[in-house]
Short mmCIF file of C-alpha atoms and ligand atoms in Angstrom, two decimals:
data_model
loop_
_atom_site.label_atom_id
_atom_site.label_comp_id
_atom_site.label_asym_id
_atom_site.label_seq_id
_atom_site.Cartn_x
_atom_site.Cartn_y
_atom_site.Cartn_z
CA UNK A 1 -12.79 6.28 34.22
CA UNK A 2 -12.31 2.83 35.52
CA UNK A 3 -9.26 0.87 34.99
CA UNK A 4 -10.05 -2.78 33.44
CA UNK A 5 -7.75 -5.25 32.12
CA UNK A 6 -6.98 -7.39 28.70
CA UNK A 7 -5.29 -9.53 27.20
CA UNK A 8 -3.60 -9.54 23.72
CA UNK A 9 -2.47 -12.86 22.47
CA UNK A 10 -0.43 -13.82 20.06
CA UNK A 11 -0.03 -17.42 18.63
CA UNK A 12 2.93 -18.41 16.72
CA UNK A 13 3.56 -22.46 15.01
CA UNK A 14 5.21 -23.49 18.47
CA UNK A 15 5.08 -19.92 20.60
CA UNK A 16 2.48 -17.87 22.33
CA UNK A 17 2.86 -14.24 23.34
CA UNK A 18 0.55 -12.76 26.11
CA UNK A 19 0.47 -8.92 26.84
CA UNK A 20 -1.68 -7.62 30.17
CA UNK A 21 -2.82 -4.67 29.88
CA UNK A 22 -4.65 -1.70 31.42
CA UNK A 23 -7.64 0.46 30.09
CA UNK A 24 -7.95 3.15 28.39
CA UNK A 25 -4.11 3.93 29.47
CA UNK A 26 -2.67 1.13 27.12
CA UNK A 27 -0.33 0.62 29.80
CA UNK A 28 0.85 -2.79 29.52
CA UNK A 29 1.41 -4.43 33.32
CA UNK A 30 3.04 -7.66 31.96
CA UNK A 31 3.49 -9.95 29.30
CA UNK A 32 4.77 -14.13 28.84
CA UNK A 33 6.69 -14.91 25.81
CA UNK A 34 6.62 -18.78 25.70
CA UNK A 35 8.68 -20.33 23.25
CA UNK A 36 9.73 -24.21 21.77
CA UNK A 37 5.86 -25.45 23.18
CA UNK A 38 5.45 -29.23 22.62
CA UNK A 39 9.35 -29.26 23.56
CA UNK A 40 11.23 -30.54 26.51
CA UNK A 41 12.88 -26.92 25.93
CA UNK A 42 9.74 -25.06 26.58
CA UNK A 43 10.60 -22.11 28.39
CA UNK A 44 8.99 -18.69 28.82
CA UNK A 45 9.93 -15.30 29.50
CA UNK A 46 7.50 -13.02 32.31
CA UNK A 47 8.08 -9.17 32.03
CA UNK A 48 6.70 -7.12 34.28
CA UNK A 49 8.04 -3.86 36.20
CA UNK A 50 11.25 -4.03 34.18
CA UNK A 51 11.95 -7.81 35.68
CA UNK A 52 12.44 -10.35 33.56
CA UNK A 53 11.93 -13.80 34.87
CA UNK A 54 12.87 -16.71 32.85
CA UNK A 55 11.82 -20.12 34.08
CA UNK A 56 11.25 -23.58 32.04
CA UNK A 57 9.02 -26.87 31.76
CA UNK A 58 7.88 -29.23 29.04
CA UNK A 59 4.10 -27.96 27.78
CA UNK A 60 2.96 -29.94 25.07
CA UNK A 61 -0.04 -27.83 23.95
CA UNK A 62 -1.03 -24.03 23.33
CA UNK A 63 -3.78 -24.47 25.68
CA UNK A 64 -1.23 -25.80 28.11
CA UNK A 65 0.80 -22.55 27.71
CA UNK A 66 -2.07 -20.33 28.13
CA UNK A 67 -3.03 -22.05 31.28
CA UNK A 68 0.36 -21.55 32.50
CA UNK A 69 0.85 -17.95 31.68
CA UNK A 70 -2.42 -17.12 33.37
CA UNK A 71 -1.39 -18.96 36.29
CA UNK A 72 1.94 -16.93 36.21
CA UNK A 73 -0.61 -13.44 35.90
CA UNK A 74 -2.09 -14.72 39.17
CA UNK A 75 0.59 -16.09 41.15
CA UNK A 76 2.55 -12.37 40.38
CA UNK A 77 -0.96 -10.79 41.60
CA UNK A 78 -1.20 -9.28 38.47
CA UNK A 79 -4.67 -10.58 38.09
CA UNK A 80 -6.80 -12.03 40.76
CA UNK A 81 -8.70 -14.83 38.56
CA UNK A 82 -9.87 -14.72 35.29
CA UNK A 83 -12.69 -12.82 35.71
CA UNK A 84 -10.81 -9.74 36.11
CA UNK A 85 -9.85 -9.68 32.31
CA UNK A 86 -12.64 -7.80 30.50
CA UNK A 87 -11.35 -8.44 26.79
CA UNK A 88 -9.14 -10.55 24.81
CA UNK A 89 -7.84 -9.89 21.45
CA UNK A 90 -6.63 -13.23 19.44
CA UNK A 91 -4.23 -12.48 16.38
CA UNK A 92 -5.26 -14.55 13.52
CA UNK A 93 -2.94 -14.94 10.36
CA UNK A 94 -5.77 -15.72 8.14
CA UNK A 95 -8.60 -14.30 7.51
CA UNK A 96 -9.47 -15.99 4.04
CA UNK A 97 -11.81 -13.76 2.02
CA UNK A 98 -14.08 -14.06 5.07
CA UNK A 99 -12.95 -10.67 7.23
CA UNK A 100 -11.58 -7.31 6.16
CA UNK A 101 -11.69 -5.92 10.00
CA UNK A 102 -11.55 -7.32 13.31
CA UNK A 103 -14.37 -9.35 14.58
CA UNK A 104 -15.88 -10.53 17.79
CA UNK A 105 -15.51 -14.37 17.71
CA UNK A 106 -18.56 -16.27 18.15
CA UNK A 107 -19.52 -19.77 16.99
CA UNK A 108 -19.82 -19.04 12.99
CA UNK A 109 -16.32 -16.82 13.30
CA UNK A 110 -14.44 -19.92 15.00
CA UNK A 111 -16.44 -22.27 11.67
CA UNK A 112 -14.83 -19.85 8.99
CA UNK A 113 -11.61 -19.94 10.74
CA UNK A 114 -11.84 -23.80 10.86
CA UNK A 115 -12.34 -23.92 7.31
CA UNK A 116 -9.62 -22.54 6.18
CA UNK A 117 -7.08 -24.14 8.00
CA UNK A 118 -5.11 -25.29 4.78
CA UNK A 119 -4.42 -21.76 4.56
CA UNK A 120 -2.56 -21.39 7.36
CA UNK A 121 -1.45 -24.84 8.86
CA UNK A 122 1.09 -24.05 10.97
CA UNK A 123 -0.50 -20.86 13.21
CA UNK A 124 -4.30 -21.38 12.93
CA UNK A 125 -4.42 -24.78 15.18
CA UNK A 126 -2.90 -23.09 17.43
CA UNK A 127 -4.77 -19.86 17.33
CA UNK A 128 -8.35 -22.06 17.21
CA UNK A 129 -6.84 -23.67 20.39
CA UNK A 130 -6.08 -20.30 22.39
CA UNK A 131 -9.16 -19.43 21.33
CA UNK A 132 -11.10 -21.98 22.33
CA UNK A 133 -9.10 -22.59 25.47
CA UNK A 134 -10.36 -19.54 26.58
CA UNK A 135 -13.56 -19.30 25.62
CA UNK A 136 -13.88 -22.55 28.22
CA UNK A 137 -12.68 -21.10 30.93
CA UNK A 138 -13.98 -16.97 30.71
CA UNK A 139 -17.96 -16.01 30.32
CA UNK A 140 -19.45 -15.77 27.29
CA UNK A 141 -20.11 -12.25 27.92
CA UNK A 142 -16.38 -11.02 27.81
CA UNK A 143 -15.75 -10.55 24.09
CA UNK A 144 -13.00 -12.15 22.50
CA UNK A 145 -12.35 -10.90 19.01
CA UNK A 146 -9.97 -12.27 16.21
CA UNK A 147 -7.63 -9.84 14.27
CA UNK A 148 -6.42 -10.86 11.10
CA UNK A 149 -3.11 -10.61 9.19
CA UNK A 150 -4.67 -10.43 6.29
CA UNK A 151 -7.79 -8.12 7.04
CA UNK A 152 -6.32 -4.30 5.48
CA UNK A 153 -5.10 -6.31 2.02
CA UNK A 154 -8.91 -7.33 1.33
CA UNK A 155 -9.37 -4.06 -0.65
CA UNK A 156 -6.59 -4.80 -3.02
CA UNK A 157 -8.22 -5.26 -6.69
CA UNK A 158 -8.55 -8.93 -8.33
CA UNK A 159 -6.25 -7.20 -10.95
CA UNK A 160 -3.78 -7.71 -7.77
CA UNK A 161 -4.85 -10.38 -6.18
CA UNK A 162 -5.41 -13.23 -8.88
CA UNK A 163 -2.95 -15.44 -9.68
CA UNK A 164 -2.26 -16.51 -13.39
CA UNK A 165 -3.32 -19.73 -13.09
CA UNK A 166 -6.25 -21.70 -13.56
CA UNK A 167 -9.39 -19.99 -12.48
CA UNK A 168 -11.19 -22.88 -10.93
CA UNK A 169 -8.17 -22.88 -8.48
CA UNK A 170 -9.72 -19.45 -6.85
CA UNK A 171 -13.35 -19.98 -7.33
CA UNK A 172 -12.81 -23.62 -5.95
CA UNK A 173 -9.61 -23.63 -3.42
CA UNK A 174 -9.76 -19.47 -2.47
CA UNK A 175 -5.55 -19.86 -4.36
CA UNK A 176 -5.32 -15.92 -4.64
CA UNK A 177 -2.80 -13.53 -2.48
CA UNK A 178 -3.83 -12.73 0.53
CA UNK A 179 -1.11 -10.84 1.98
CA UNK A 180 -0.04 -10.85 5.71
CA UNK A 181 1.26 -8.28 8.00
CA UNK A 182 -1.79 -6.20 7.43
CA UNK A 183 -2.11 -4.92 10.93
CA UNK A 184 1.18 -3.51 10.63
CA UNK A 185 0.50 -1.58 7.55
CA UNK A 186 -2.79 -0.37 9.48
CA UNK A 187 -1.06 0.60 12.29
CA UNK A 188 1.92 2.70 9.70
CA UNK A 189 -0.75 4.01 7.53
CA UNK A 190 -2.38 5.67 10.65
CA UNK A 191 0.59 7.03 12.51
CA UNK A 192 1.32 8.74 8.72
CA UNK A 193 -1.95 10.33 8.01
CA UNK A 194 -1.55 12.38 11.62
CA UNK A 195 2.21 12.56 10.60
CA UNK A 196 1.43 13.77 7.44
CA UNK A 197 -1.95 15.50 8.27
CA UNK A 198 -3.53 13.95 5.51
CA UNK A 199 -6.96 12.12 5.32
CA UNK A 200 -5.79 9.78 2.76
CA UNK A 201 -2.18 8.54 2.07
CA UNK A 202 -0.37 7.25 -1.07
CA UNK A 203 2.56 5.45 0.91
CA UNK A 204 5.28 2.10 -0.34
CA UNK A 205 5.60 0.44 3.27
CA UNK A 206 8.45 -1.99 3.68
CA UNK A 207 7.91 -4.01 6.60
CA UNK A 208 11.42 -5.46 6.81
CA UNK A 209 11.52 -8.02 10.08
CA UNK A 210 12.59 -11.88 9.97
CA UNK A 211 9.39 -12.55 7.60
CA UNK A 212 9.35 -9.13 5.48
CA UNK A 213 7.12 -7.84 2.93
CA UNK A 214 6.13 -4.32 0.62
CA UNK A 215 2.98 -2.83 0.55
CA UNK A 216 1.40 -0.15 -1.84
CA UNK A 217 -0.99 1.90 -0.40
CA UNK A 218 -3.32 4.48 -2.59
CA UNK A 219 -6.03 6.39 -0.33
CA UNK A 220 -4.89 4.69 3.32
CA UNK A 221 -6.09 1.22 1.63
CA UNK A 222 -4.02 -1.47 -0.01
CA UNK A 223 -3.05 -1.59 -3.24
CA UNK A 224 -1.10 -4.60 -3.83
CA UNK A 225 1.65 -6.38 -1.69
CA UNK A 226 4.30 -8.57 -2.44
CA UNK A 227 3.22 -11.84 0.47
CA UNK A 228 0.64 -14.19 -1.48
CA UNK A 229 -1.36 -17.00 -0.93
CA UNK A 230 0.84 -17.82 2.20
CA UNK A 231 4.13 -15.56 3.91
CA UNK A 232 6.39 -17.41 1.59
CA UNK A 233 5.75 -15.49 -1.55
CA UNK A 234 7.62 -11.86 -2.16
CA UNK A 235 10.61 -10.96 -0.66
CA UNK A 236 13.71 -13.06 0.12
CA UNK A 237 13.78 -12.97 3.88
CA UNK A 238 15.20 -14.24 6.99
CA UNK A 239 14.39 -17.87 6.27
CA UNK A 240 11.76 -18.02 3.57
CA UNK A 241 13.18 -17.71 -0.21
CA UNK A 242 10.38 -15.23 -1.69
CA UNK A 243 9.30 -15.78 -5.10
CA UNK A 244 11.00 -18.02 -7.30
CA UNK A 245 10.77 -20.25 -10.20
CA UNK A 246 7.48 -23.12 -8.77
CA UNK A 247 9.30 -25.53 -10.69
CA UNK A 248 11.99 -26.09 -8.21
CA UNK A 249 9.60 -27.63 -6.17
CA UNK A 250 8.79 -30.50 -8.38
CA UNK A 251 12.85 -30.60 -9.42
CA UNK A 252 13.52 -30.92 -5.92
CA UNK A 253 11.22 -33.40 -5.15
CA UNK A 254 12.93 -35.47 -7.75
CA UNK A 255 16.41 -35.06 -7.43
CA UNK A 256 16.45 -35.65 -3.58
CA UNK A 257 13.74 -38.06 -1.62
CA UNK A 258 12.15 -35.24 0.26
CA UNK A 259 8.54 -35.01 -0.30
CA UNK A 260 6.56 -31.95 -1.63
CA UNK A 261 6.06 -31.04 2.22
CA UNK A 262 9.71 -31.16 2.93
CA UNK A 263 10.76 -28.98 -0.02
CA UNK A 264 8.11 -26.45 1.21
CA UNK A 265 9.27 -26.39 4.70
CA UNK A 266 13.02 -25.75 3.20
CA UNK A 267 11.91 -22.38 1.34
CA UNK A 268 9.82 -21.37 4.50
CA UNK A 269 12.75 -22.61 7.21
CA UNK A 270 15.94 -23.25 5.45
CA UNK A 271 16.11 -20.67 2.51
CA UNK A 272 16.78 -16.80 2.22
CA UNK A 273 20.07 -15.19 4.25
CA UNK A 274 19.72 -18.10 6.26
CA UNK A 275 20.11 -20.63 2.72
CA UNK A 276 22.27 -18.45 0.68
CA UNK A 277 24.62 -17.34 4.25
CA UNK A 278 23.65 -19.85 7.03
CA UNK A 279 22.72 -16.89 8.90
CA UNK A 280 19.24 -15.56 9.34
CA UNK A 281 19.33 -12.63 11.30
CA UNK A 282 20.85 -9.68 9.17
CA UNK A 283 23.16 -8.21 12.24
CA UNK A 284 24.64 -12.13 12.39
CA UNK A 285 25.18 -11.55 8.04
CA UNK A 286 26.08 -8.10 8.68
CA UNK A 287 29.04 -9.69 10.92
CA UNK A 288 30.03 -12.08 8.66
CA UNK A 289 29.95 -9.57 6.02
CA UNK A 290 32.65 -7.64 7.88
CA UNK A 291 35.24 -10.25 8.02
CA UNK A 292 34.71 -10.79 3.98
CA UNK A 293 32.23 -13.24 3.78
CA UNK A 294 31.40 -14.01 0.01
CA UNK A 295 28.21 -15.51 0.83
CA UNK A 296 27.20 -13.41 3.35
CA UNK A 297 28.06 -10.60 0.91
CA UNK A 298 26.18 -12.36 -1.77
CA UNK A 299 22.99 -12.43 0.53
CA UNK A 300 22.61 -8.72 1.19
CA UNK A 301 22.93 -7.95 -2.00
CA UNK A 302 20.13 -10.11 -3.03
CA UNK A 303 17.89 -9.16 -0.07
CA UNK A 304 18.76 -6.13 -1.08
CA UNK A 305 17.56 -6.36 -4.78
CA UNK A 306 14.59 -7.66 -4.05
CA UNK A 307 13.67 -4.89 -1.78
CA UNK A 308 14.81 -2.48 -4.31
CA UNK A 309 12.98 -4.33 -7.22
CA UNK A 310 9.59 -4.00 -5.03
CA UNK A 311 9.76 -0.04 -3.91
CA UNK A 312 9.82 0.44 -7.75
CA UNK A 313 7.62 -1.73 -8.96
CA UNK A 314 5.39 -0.23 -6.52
CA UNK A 315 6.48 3.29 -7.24
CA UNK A 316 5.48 3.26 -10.41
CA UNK A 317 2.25 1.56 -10.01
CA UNK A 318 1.11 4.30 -7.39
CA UNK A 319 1.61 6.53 -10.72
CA UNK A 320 4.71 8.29 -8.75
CA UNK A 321 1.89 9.62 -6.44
CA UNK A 322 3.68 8.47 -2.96
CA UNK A 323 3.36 10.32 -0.09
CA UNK A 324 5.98 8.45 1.51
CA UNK A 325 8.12 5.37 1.71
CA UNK A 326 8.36 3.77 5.11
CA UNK A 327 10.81 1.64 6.73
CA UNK A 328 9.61 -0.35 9.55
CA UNK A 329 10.00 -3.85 12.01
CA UNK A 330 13.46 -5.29 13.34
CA UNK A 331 15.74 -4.40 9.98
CA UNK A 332 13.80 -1.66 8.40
CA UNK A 333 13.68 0.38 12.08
CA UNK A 334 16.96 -0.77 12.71
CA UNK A 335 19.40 -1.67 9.99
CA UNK A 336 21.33 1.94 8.88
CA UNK A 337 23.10 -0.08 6.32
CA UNK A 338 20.44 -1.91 4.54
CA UNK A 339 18.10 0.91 4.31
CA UNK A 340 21.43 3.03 3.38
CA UNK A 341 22.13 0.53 0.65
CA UNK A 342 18.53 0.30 -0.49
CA UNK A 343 18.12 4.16 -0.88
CA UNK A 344 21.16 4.08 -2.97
CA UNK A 345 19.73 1.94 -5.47
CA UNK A 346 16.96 4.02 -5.70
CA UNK A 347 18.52 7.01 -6.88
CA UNK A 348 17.30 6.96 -10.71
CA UNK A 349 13.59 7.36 -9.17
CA UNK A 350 14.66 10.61 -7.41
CA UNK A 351 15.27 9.61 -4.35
CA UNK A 352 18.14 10.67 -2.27
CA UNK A 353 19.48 9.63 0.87
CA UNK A 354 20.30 11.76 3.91
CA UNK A 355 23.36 9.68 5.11
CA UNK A 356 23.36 11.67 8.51
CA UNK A 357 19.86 11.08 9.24
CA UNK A 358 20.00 7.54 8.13
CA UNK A 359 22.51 7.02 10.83
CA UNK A 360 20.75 8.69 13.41
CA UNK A 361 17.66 6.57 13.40
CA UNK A 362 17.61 2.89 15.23
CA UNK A 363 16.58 2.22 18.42
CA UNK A 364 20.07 1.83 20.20
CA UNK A 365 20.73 5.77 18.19
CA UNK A 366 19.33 9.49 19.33
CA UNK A 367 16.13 8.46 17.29
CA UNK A 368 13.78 5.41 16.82
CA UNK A 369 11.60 7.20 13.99
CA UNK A 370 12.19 10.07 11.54
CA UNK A 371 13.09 11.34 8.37
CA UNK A 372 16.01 10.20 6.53
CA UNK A 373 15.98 11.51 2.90
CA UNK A 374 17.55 14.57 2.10
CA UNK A 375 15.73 17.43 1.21
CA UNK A 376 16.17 17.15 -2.79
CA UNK A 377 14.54 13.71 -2.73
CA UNK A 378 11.54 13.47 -4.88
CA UNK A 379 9.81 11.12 -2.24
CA UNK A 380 10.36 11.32 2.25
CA UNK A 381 11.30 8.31 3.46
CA UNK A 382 10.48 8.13 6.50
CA UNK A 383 11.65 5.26 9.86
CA UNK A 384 8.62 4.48 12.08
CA UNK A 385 8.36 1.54 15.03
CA UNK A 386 5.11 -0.29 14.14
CA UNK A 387 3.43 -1.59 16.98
CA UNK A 388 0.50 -4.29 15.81
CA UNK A 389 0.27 -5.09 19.92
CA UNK A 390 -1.89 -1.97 20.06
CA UNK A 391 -4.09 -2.02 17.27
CA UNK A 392 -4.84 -5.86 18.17
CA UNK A 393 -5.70 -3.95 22.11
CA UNK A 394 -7.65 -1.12 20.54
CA UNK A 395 -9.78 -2.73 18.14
CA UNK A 396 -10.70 -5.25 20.87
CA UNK A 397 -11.48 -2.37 23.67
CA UNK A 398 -13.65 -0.93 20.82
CA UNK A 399 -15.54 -4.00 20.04
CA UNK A 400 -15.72 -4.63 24.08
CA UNK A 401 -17.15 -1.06 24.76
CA UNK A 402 -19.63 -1.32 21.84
CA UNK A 403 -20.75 -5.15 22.75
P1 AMP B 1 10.96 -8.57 13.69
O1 AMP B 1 10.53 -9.83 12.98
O2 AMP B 1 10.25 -7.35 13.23
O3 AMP B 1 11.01 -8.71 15.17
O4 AMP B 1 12.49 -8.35 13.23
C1 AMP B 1 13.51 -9.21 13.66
C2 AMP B 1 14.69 -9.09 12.70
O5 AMP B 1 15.11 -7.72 12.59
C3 AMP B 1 15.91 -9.84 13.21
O6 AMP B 1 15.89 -11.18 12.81
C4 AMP B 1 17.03 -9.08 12.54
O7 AMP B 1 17.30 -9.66 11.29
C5 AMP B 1 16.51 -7.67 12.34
N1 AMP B 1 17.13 -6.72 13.27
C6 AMP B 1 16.76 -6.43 14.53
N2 AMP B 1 17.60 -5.52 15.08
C7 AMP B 1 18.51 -5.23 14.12
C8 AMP B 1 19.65 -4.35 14.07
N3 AMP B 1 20.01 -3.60 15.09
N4 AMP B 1 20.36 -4.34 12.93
C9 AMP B 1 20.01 -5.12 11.90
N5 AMP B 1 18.96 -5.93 11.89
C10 AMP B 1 18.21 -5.99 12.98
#
């Protein structure tokens, strides 16, 4: 079969990720990880052939850092112009109630993403103006397709979904949880039906990275999740506080000068290890932690809880029915001690930790997935790598071969 080549991008508020790859191997040839854009700091990253090239200049837009990666892609000869790249996959945050799969983006896609830009303020300008950007400069022909964050939690039930709260504020505004992460849980909840060799799984999916969130998952679809109307809700995570008491917002607001926006962009930026410890990243609390800090101590624990508080919750909403619980992204693949700590805590529902397997599982250990519950435990947990880079490819090679 003949080899062609696309692209997966990846938009973040200021950073854009770019992966090359090649058809049908999934081999990726390259990718540019460009950070701090509309900084003097910009800088980006190039991997290719196990090289890693770091160079720096100020680009003030997304469509300026696409222009420059794919300038990189041709000055490395990885592509010889545009026209060599037979597919692009965009990753989209937000969906809205619009998409519950991938889509090829045409002019009505692009209008439904545009319109619900309030829900995602920060990453759908600069999706929109990937998107765009390329749709200028490659022929209409070549599909570009958008896959959303929030596409696999569309089948959760308005039981789940609705918020307390005046109804107007849905029928009028779309305020319901959307949940994020979703191609994640896709990507988990197909690696465990062939793990499993089951058709349909019942599975409690933590997706523990620097934004983290739960999912329950009855028959491969979801259930409910714990992220909500935006990735703030849920979980205490990295930076973001999770759920707590609205009213703080308003207190806030009064107490200091900051304005509504400012208090939000504390619980997204300034809250969760990073308020409670200073430190975001759980190996930097993990550190502290080790030399006796209180705080530090103080956050794990609550990260901790709130993990703990969601498997259950979850557990017993899936009627006990769970296939498996599934650790997974930066901390949950990686972090022996949180999941070691979590497990503990879950003892009273049955489920028992294999310490030794624990510890064997994390990428720098003799495993990066497996099973680390002990034999006795009512429920397998299991460790598994998600990789949302190649459902994003897949889904777009499908949608490009059935064009
Ligand atoms: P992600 O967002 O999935 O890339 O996850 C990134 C986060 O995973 C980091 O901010 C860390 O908090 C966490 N992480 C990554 N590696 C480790 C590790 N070896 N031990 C503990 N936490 C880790």
């Amino acid at each position: 079969m003949e080899k062609e080549k696309y692209l997966v991008v990846n938009a973040g508020s200021s950073s854009l990720k770019v992966s090359l790859y090649e058809m049908p191997d999934q081999e990726e040839l390259a990718n540019v990880y460009v950070e701090k854009i509309g900084s003097k700091d910009c800088f980006w990253t190039l991997k290719m052939n196990g090289e890693k090239i770091k160079k720096s200049a100020p680009l003030k837009d997304h469509s300026e850092a696409v222009e420059k990666i794919l300038q990189e892609l041709v000055d490395y000869k990885l592509i010889a112009d545009i026209s060599d790249i037979m597919g692009v996959g965009h990753r989209v945050l937000h969906g809205g109630e619009f998409y519950s799969e991938s889509v090829k983006i045409d002019k009505d896609v692009l209008k439904n993403i545009e319109s619900i830009i309030d829900l995602g303020p920060l990453h759908l300008p600069p999706a929109i103006n990937v998107i765009k950007y390329m749709q200028s400069i490659m022929k209409e022909d070549i599909p570009q397709v958008a896959v959303f964050d929030t596409a696999f939690h569309q089948t959760m039930p308005k039981v789940n979904y609705l918020y307390p709260v005046p109804y107007e504020w849905y029928e009028k505004y779309g305020v319901r949880k959307y949940g994020f992460h979703g191609t994640s849980y896709r990507y988990i909840t197909k690696t465990m039906e062939e793990k499993l060799g089951k058709e349909n799984v019942n599975l409690i999916v933590c997706h523990i990275g620097s934004g983290a969130s739960i999912a329950a998952i009855k028959d491969s679809k979801c259930l409910n999740t714990t992220m909500g109307l935006t990735p703030l809700a849920g979980l205490m995570m990295g930076t973001r506080s999770g759920d707590i008491d609205p009213s703080i917002l308003e207190f806030i607001c009064k107490k200091t000068d900051m304005s509504v926006g400012e208090v939000t962009s504390a619980l997204n930026k300034k809250s969760g290890l990073k308020g409670v410890s200073g430190e975001n990243d759980f190996r930097d609390v993990e550190e502290l932690m080790g030399k006796g800090d209180e705080k530090a101590i103080l956050a794990f624990e609550m990260i901790k809880n709130t993990i703990v508080k969601f498997i259950s919750e979850y557990y017993v909403e899936l009627d006990g029915d769970v296939d498996a619980i599934v650790f997974t992204a930066g901390a949950g693949e990686n972090d022996i001690d949180l999941r070691r700590e979590v497990m503990k805590k879950l003892k009273p529902l049955g489920i028992i930790l294999d310490e030794q397997a624990n510890d064997s599982v994390a990428k720098f250990r003799a495993n990066k997935s497996g099973i680390i519950s002990d034999s006795t435990s009512k429920v397998e947990v299991y460790v598994e790598p998600t990789d949302e880079e190649s459902v994003i490819l897949m889904d777009t090679y499908t949608i490009a071969k059935n064009a």
